[in-house]
Tab-separated table of C-alpha atoms and ligand atoms in Angstrom:
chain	number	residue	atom	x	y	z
A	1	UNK	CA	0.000	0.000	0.000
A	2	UNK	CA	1.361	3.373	-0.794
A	3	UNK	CA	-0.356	5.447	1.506
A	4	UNK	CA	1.480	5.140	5.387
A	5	UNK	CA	-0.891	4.923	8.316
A	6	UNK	CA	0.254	8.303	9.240
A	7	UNK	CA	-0.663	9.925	6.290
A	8	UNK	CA	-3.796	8.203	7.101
A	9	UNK	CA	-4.152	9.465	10.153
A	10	UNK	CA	-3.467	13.107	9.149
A	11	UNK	CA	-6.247	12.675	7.161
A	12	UNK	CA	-8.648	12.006	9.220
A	13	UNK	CA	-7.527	15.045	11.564
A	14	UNK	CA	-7.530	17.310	9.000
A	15	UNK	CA	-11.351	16.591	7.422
A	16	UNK	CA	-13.387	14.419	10.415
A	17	UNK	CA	-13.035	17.772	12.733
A	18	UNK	CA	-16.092	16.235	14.429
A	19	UNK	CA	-14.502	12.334	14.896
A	20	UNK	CA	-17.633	11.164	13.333
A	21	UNK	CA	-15.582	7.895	12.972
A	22	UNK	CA	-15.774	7.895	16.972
A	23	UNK	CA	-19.393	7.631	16.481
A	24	UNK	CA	-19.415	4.336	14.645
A	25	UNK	CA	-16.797	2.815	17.044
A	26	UNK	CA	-19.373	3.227	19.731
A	27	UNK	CA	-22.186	1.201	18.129
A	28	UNK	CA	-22.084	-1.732	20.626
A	29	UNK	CA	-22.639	0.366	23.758
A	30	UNK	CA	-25.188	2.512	22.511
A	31	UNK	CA	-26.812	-0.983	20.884
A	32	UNK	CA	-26.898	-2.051	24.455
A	33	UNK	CA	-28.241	0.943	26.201
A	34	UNK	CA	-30.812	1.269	24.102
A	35	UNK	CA	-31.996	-2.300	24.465
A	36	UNK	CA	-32.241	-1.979	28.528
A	37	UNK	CA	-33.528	1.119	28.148
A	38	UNK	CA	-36.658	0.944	26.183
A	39	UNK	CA	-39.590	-0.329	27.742
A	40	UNK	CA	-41.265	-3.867	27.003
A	41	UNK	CA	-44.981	-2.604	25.389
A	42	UNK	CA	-46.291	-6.108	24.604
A	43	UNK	CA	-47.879	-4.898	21.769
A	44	UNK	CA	-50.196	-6.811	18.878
A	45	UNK	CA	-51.376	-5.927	15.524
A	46	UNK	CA	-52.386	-7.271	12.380
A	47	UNK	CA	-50.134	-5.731	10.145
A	48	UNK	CA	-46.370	-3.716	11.043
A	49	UNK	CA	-45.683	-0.332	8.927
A	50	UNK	CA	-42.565	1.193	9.397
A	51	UNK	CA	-42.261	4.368	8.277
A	52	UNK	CA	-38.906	6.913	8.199
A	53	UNK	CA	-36.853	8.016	5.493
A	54	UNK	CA	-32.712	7.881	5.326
A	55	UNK	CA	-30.733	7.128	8.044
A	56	UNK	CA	-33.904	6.467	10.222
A	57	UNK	CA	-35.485	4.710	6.980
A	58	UNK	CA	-33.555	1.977	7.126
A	59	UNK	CA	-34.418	0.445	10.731
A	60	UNK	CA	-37.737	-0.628	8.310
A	61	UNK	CA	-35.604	-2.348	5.657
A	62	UNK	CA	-33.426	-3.903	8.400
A	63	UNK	CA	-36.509	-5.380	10.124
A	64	UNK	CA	-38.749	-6.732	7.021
A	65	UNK	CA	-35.040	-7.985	6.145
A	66	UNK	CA	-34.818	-9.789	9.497
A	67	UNK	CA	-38.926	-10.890	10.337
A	68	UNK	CA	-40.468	-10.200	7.207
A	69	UNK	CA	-40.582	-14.098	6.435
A	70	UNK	CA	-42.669	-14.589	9.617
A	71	UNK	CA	-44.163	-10.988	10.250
A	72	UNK	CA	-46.405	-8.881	7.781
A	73	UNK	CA	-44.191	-6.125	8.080
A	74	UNK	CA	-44.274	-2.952	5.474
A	75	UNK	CA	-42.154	-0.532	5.021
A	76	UNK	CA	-42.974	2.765	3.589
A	77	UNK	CA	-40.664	5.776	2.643
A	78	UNK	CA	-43.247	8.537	1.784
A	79	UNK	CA	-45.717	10.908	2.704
A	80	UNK	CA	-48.828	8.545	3.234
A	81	UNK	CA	-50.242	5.012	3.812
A	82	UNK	CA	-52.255	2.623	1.893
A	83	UNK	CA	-56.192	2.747	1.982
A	84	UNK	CA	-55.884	-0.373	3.899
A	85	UNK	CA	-54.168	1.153	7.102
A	86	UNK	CA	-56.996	1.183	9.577
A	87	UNK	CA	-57.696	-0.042	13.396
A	88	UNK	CA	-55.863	-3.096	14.560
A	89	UNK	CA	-52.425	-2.085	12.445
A	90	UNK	CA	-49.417	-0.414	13.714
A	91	UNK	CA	-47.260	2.475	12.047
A	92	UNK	CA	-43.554	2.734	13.833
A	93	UNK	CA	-42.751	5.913	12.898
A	94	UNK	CA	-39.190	6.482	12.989
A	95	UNK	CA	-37.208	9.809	12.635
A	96	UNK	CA	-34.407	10.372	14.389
A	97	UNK	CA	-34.692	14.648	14.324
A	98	UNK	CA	-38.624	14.368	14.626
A	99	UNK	CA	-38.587	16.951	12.144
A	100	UNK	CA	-38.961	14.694	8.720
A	101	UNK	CA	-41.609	16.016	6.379
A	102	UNK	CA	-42.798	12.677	4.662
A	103	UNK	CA	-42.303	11.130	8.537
A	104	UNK	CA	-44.943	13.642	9.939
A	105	UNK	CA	-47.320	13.365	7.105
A	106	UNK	CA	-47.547	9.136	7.181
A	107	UNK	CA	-48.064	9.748	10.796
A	108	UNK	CA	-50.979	12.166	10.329
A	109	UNK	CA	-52.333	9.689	7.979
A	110	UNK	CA	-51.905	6.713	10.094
A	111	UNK	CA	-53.900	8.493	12.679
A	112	UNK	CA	-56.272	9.938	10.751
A	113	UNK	CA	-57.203	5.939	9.477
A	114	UNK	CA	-57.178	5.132	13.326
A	115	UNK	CA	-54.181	2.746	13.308
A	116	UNK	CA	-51.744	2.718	16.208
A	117	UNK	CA	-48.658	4.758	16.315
A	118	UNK	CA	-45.586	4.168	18.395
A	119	UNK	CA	-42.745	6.632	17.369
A	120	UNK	CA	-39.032	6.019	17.954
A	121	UNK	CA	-37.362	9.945	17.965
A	122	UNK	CA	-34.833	12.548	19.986
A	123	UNK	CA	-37.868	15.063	19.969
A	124	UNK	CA	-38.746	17.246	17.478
A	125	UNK	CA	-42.265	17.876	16.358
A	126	UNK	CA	-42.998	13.806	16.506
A	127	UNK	CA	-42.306	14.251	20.055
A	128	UNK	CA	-45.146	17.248	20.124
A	129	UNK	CA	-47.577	15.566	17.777
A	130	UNK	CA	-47.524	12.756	20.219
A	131	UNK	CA	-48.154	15.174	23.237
A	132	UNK	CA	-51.295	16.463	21.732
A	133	UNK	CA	-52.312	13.169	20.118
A	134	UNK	CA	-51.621	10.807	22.666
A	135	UNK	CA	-49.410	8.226	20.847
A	136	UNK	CA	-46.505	6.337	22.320
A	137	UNK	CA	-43.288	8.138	21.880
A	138	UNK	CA	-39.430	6.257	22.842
A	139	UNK	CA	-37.162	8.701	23.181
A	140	UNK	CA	-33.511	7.676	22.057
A	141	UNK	CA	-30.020	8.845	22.762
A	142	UNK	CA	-28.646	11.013	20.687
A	143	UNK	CA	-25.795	11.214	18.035
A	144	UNK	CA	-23.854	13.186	16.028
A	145	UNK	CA	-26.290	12.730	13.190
A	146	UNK	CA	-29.264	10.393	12.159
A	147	UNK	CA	-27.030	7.822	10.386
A	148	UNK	CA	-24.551	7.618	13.073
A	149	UNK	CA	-27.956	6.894	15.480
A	150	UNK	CA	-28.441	3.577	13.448
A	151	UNK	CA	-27.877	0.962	17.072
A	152	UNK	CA	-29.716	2.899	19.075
A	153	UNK	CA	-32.831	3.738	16.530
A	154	UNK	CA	-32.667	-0.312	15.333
A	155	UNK	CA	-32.553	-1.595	18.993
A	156	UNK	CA	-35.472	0.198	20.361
A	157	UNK	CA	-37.686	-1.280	16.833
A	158	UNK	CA	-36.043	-4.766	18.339
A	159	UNK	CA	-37.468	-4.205	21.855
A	160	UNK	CA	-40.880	-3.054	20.793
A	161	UNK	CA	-41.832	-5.608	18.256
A	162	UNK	CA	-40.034	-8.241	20.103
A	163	UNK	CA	-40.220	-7.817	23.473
A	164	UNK	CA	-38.252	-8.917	26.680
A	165	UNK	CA	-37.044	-12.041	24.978
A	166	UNK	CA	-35.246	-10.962	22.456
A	167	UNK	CA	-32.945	-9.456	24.800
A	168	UNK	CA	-30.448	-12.176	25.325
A	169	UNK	CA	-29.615	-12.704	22.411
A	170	UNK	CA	-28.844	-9.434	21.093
A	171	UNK	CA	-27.460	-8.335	24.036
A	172	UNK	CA	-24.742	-10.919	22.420
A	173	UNK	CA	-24.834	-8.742	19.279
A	174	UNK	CA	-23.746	-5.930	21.128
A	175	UNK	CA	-20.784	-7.390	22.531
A	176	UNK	CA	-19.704	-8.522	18.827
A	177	UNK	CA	-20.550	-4.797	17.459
A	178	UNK	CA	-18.358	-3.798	20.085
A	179	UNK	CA	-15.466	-5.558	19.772
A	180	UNK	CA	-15.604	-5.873	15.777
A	181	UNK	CA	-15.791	-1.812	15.996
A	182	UNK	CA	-12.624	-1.400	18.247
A	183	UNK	CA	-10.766	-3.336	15.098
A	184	UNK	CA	-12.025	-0.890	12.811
A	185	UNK	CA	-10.377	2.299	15.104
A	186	UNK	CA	-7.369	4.108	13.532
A	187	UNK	CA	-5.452	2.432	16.204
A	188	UNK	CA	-5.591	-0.745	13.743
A	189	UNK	CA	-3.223	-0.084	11.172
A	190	UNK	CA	-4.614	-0.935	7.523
A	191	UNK	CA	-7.771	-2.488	9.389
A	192	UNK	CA	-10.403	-4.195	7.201
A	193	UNK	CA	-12.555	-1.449	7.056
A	194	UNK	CA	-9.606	1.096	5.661
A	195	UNK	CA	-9.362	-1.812	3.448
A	196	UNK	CA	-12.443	-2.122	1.611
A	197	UNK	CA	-12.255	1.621	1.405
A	198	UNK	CA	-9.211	1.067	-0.116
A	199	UNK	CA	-10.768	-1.003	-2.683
A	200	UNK	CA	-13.515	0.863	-3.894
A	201	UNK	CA	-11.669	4.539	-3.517
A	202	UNK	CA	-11.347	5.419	-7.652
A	203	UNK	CA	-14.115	3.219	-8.210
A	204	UNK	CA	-18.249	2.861	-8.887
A	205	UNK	CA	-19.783	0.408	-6.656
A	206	UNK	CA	-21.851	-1.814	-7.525
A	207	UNK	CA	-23.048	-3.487	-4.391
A	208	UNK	CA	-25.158	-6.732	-4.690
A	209	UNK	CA	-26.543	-9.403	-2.674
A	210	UNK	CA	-29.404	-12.099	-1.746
A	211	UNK	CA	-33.065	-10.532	-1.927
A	212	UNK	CA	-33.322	-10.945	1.961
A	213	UNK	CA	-29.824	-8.977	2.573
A	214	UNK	CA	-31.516	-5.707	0.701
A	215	UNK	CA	-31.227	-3.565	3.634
A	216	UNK	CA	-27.068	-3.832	3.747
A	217	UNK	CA	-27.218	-2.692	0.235
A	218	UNK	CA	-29.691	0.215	0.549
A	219	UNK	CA	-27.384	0.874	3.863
A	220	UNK	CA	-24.039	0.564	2.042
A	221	UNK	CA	-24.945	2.694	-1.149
A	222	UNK	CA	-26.436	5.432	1.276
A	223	UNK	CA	-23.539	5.988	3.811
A	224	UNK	CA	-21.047	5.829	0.453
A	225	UNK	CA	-23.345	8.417	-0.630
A	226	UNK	CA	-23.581	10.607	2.395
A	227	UNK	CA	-20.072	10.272	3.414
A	228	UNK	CA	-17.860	9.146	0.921
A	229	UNK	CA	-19.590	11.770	-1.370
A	230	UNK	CA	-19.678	8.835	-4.348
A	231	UNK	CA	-22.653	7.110	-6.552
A	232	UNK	CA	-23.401	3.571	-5.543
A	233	UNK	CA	-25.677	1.217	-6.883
A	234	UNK	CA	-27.435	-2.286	-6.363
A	235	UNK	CA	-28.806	-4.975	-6.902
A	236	UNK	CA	-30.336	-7.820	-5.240
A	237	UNK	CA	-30.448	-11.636	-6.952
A	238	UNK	CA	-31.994	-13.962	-8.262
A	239	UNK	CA	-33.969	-10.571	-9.627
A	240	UNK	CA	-30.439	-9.714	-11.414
A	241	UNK	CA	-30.496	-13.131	-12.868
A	242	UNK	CA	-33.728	-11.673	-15.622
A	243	UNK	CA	-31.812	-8.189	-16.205
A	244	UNK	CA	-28.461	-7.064	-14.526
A	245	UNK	CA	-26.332	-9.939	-15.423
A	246	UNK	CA	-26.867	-8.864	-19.438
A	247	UNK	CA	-24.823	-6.349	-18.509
A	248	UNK	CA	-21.729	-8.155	-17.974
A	249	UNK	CA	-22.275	-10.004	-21.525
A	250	UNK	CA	-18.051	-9.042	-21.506
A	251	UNK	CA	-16.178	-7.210	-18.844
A	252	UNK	CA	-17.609	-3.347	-18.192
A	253	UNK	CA	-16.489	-0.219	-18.090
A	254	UNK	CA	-13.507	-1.227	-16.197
A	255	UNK	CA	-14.312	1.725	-13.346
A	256	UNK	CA	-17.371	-0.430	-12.042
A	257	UNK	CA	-16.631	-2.629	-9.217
A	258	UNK	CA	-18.555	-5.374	-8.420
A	259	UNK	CA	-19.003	-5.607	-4.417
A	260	UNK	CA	-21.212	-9.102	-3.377
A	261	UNK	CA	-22.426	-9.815	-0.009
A	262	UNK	CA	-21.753	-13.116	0.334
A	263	UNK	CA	-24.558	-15.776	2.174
A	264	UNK	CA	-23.860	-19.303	2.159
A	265	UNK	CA	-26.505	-21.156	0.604
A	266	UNK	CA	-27.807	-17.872	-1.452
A	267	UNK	CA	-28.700	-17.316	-4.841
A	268	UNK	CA	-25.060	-15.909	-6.125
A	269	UNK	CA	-23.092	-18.543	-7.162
A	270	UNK	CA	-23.834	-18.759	-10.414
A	271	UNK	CA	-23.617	-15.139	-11.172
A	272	UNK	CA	-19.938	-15.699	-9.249
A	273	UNK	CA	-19.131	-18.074	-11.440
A	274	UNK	CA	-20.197	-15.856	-14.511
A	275	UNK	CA	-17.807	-13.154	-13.489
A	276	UNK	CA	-15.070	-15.666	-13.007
A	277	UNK	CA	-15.192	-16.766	-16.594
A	278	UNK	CA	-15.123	-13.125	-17.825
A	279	UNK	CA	-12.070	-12.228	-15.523
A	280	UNK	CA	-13.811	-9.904	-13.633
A	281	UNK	CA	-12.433	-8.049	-10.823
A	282	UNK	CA	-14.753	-8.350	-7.794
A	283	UNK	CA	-14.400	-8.004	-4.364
A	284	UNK	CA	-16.617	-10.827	-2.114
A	285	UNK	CA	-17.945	-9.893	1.609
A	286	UNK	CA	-19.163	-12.641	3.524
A	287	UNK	CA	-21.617	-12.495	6.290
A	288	UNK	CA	-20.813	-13.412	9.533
A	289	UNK	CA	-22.713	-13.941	12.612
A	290	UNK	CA	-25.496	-16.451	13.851
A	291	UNK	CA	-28.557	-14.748	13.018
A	292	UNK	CA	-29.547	-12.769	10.146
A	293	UNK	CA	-29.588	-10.055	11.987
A	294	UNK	CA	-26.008	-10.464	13.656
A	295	UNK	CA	-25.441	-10.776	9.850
A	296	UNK	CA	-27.013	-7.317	8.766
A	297	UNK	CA	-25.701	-5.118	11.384
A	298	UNK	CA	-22.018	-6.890	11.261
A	299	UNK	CA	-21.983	-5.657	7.394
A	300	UNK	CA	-23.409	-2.698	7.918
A	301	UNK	CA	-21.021	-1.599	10.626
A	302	UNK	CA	-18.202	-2.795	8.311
A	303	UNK	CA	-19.331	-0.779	5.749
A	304	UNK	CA	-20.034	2.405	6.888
A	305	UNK	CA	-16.761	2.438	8.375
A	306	UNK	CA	-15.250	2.069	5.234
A	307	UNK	CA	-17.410	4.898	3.607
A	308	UNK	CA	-15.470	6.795	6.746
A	309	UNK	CA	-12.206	5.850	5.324
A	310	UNK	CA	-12.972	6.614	1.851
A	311	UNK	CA	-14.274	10.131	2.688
A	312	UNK	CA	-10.486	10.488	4.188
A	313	UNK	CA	-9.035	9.275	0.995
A	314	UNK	CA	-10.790	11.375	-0.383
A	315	UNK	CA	-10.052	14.576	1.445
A	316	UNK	CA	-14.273	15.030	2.254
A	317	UNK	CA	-15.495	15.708	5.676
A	318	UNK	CA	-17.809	12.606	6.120
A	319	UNK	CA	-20.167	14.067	8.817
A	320	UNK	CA	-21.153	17.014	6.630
A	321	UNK	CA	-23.862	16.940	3.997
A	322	UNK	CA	-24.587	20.179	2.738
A	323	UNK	CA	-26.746	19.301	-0.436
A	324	UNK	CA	-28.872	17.203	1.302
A	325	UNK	CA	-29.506	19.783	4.312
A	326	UNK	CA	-29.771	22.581	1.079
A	327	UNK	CA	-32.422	20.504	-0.622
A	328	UNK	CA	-34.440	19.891	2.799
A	329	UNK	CA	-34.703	23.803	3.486
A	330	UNK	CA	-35.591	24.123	-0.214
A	331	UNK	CA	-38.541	21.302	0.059
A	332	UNK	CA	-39.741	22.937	3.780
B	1	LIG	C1	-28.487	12.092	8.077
B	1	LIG	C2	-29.187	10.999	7.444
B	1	LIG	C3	-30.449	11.294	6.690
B	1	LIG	C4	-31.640	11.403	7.649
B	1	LIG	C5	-32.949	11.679	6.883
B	1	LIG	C6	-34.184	11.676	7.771
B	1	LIG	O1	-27.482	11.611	8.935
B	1	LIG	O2	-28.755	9.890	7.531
B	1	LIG	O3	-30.636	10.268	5.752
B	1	LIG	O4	-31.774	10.230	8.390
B	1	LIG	O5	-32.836	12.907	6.235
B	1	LIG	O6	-34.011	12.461	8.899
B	1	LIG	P1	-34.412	11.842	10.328
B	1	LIG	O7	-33.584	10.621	10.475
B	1	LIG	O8	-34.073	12.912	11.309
B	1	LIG	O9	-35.877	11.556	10.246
């Protein structure tokens, strides 16, 4: 590698003024915390919508990813619900600011069609909607930013839907999360995270996985989005199998990188295979853990780490995001 450690390092004290990178290495704790912390509701319903958008968005795709085989779970990322929303359903609503337009406005409708609403928020006007509506509100810890909130926002889902026990067993998670992130610190010299960044720094993503692993990839190409600063996209299989893999009919522009989350027993072997015979450079991340959702937040934490490293590499300050706070004042 031609880059030293140092120069590494320099980097990150010249654009993460903030140590946003801190933020990520403190996912098992906060993980933790947030599991004792947030109350056992023994709730029921017919039917689970999630709603959020972004960095609070994804606790839905991580949950439908993780119960959606044995839960009717739906996850929605806009401004309203489905006629079918009524009495006996519940609407999560989470937003980590309490402030998110299309958040709000799914909650009004939820409550106007007389489902249930629990809310997962620091405050905001969620927080005051709740006060003058009377719907359940858990309050979470708070973070540098929404996407940095990710343990504590995905925990406290955990806890509701699931209940007391759950607990056990991701309380094992957190312990994992926490020593996986102290391996990622800049105290590890060329650590695995630095290294995927590594990788992909130069290069397009292209991030793809199983069907059920769809939440690492919407994860991954946001946070390389929001702070490397970089394009991403993805794609989940065997849906590739009727479209994307046409695409690599002989080896593609040569800037695209394939990155595949790796399952055993999956559906991406043969696509593997495909880009062997063309020569194709890839990169392969397998999952690790002993539940899918060990799995999901393992990857995630791996990668968003990385998109840390890469904003380094490439001299951006990963905590800010200017066009997206630009485009929210523009939208109201
Ligand atoms: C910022 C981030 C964004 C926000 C999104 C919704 O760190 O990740 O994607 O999560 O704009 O805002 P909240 O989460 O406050 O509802």
């Amino acid at each position: 590698m031609s880059l030293k450690w140092d120069d590494v390092k320099k980097l990150a004290a010249k654009y993460d003024k903030k140590n946003f990178l801190g933020e990520y290495l403190k996912w098992g704790e906060r993980f933790q915390k947030a599991l004792e912390k947030t109350p056992s509701l023994g709730i029921s319903y017919k039917t689970l919508y999630v709603v959020g958008m972004g960095g609070s968005g994804i606790v839905g795709d991580i949950l439908r990813d993780y119960l959606g085989m044995e839960m009717d779970i739906r996850v929605f990322k806009y401004t309203r619900l489905p006629s079918c929303v009524g009495k006996g359903d519940l609407v999560l609503a989470v937003s980590f600011s309490g402030n998110t337009i299309e958040t709000l406005s799914s909650v009004s409708d939820a409550l106007s069609k007389g489902a249930d609403v629990i809310g997962i928020t620091t405050g905001g006007k969620l927080l005051e909607l709740s006060e003058k509506k009377g719907f359940n509100v858990i309050r979470v810890e708070k973070a540098l930013a929404p996407r940095a909130a990710l343990p504590q926002l995905i925990a406290t889902a955990l806890k509701i839907i699931l209940g007391e026990k759950a607990v056990e067993e991701l309380m094992k998670i957190a312990d994992v999360l926490r020593d996986e992130a102290s391996e990622y610190s800049l105290d590890t010299r060329d650590n695995k995270a630095f290294k995927l960044a590594y990788y992909i720094w130069g290069r397009l993503p292209i991030l793809y996985a199983d069907e059920g692993y769809l939440s690492i990839l919407h994860r991954a190409k946001s946070s390389l989005n929001e702070n490397a600063k970089i394009n991403a996209y993805y794609q989940t299989f065997p849906e590739g199998y009727h479209n994307e893999v046409e695409a690599f009919k002989e080896i593609i522009d040569p800037v695209a990188y394939p990155i595949i989350f790796k399952d055993h027993g999956d559906n991406l072997e043969p696509f593997i295979k495909h880009l062997d015979d063309l020569e194709m450079d890839y990169l392969i991340i397998d999952l690790v853990g002993e539940s899918r959702i060990e799995k999901i937040l393992r990857a995630i934490l791996l990668t968003d780490v990385a998109s840390i490293y890469l904003a380094y590499l490439r001299k951006k300050d990963p905590f800010e995001i200017d066009v997206i706070n630009k485009l929210k004042k523009m939208r109201g």
